mmCIF file of C-alpha atoms in Angstrom:
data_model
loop_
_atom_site.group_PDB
_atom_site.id
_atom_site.type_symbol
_atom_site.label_atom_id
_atom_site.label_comp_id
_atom_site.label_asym_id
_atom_site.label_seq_id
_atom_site.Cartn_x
_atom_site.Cartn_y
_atom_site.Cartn_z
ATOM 1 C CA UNK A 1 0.000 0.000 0.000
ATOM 2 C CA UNK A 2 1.493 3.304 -1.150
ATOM 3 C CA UNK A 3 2.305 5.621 1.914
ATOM 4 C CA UNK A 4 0.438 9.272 1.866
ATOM 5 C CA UNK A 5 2.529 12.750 3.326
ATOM 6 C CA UNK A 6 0.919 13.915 6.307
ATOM 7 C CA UNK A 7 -0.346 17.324 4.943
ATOM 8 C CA UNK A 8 -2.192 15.462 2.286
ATOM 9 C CA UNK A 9 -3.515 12.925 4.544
ATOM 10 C CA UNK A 10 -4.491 16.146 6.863
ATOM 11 C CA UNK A 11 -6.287 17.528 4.021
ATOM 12 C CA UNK A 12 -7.862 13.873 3.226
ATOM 13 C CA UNK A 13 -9.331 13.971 6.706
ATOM 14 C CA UNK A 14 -10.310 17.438 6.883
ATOM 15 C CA UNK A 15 -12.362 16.648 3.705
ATOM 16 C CA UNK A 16 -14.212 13.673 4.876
ATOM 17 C CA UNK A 17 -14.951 15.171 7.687
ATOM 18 C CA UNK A 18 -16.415 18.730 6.655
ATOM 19 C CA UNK A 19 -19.291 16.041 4.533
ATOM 20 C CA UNK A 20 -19.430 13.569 7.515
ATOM 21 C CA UNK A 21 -20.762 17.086 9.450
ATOM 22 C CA UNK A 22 -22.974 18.445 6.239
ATOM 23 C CA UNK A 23 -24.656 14.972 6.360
ATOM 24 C CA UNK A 24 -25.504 15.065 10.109
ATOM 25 C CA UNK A 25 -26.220 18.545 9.975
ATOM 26 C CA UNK A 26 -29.231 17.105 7.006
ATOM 27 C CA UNK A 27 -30.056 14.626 9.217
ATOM 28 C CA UNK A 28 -30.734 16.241 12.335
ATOM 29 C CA UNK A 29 -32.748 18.679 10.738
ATOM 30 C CA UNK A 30 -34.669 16.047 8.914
ATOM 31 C CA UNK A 31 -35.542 14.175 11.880
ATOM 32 C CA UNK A 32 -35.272 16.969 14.915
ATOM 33 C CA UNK A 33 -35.785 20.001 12.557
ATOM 34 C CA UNK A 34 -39.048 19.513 11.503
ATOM 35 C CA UNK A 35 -40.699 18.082 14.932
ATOM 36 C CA UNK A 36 -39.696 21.904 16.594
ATOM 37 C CA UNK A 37 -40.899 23.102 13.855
ATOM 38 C CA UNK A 38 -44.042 21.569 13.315
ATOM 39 C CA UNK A 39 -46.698 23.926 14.599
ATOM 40 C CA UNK A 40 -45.437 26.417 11.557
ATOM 41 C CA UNK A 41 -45.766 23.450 9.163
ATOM 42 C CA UNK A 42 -49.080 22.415 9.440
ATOM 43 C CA UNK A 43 -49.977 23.763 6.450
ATOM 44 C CA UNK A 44 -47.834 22.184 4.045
ATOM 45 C CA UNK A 45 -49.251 18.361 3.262
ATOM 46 C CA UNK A 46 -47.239 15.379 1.495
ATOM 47 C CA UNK A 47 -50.371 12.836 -0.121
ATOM 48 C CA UNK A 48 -53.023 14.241 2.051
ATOM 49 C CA UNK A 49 -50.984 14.316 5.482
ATOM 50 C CA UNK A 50 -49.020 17.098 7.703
ATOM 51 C CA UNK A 51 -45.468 17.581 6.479
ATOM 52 C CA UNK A 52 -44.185 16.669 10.110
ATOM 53 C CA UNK A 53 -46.304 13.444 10.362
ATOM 54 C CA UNK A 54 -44.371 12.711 7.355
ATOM 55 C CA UNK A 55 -41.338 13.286 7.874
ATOM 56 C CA UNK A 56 -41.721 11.583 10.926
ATOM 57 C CA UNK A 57 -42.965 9.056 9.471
ATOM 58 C CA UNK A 58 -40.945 8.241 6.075
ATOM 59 C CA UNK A 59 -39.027 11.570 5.181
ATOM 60 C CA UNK A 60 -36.470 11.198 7.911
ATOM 61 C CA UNK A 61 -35.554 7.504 6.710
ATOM 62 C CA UNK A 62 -35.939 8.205 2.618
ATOM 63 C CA UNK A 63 -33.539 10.895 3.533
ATOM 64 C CA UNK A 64 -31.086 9.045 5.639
ATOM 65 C CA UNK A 65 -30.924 6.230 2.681
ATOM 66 C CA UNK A 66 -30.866 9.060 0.294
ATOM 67 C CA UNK A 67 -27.335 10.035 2.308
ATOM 68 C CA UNK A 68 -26.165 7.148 2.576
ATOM 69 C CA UNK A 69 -25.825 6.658 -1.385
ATOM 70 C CA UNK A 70 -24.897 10.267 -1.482
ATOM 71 C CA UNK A 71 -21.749 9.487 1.181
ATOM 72 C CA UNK A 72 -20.785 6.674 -0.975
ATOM 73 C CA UNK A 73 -20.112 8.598 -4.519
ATOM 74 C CA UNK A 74 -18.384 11.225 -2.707
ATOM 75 C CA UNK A 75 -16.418 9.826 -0.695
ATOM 76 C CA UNK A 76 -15.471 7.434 -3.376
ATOM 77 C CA UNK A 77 -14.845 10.896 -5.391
ATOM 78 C CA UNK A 78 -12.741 11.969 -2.600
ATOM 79 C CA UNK A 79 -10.555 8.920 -2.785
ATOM 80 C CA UNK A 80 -9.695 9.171 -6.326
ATOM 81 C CA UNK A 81 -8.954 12.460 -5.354
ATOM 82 C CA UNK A 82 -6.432 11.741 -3.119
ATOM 83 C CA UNK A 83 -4.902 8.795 -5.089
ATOM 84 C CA UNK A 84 -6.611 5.886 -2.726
ATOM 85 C CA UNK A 85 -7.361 3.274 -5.030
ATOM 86 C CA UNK A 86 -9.694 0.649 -2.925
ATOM 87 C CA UNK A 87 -10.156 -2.056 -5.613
ATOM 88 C CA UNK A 88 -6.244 -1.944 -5.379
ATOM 89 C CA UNK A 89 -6.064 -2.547 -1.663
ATOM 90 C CA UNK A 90 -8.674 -4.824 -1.976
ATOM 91 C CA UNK A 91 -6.577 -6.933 -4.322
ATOM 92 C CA UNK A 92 -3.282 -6.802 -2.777
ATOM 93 C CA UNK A 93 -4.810 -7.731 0.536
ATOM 94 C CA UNK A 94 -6.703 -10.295 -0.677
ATOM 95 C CA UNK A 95 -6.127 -14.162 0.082
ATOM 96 C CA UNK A 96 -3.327 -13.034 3.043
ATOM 97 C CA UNK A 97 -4.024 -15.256 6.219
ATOM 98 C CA UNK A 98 -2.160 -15.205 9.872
ATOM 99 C CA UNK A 99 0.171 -17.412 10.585
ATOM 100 C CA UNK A 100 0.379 -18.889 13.779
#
């Protein structure tokens, strides 16, 4: 496995982690958000029901799957990025056991 300089690994890190906050940033307003603020919402409606019985309901999980795919393509984007090539790692770690 090829060996990365600290100030790009730094940067790497720094990266990942800046989305790993966005993402539960979106899911804390998807799930907590809308509950405080669900007296001002009770006018909007998703198929005949209150936005916040909704999103209570099935908005706060489509989301978090929804994020979950989204986390996967970047991150993947942020790998080739930074030159880290997992199918690559993957092979050269592949059939390795422990010897005793």
């Amino acid at each position: 496995m090829k060996k990365i300089e600290k100030g790009k690994a730094d940067q790497y890190f720094k990266e990942k982690n800046r989305y790993i906050m966005l993402y539960l940033i979106v899911g804390f307003l998807s799930s907590f958000g809308v509950v405080l603020f669900a007296g001002s919402l009770k006018g909007l409606t998703i198929n005949g029901y209150p936005f916040h019985y909704f999103m209570g309901a099935q908005g706060a999980i489509v989301i978090f799957i929804i994020l979950l795919f989204v986390n996967a393509k970047v991150s993947d984007s942020i790998d080739k990025k930074y030159g880290i090539d997992e199918s690559k790692n993957e092979s050269l770690s592949y059939g390795k056991t422990l010897d005793h």
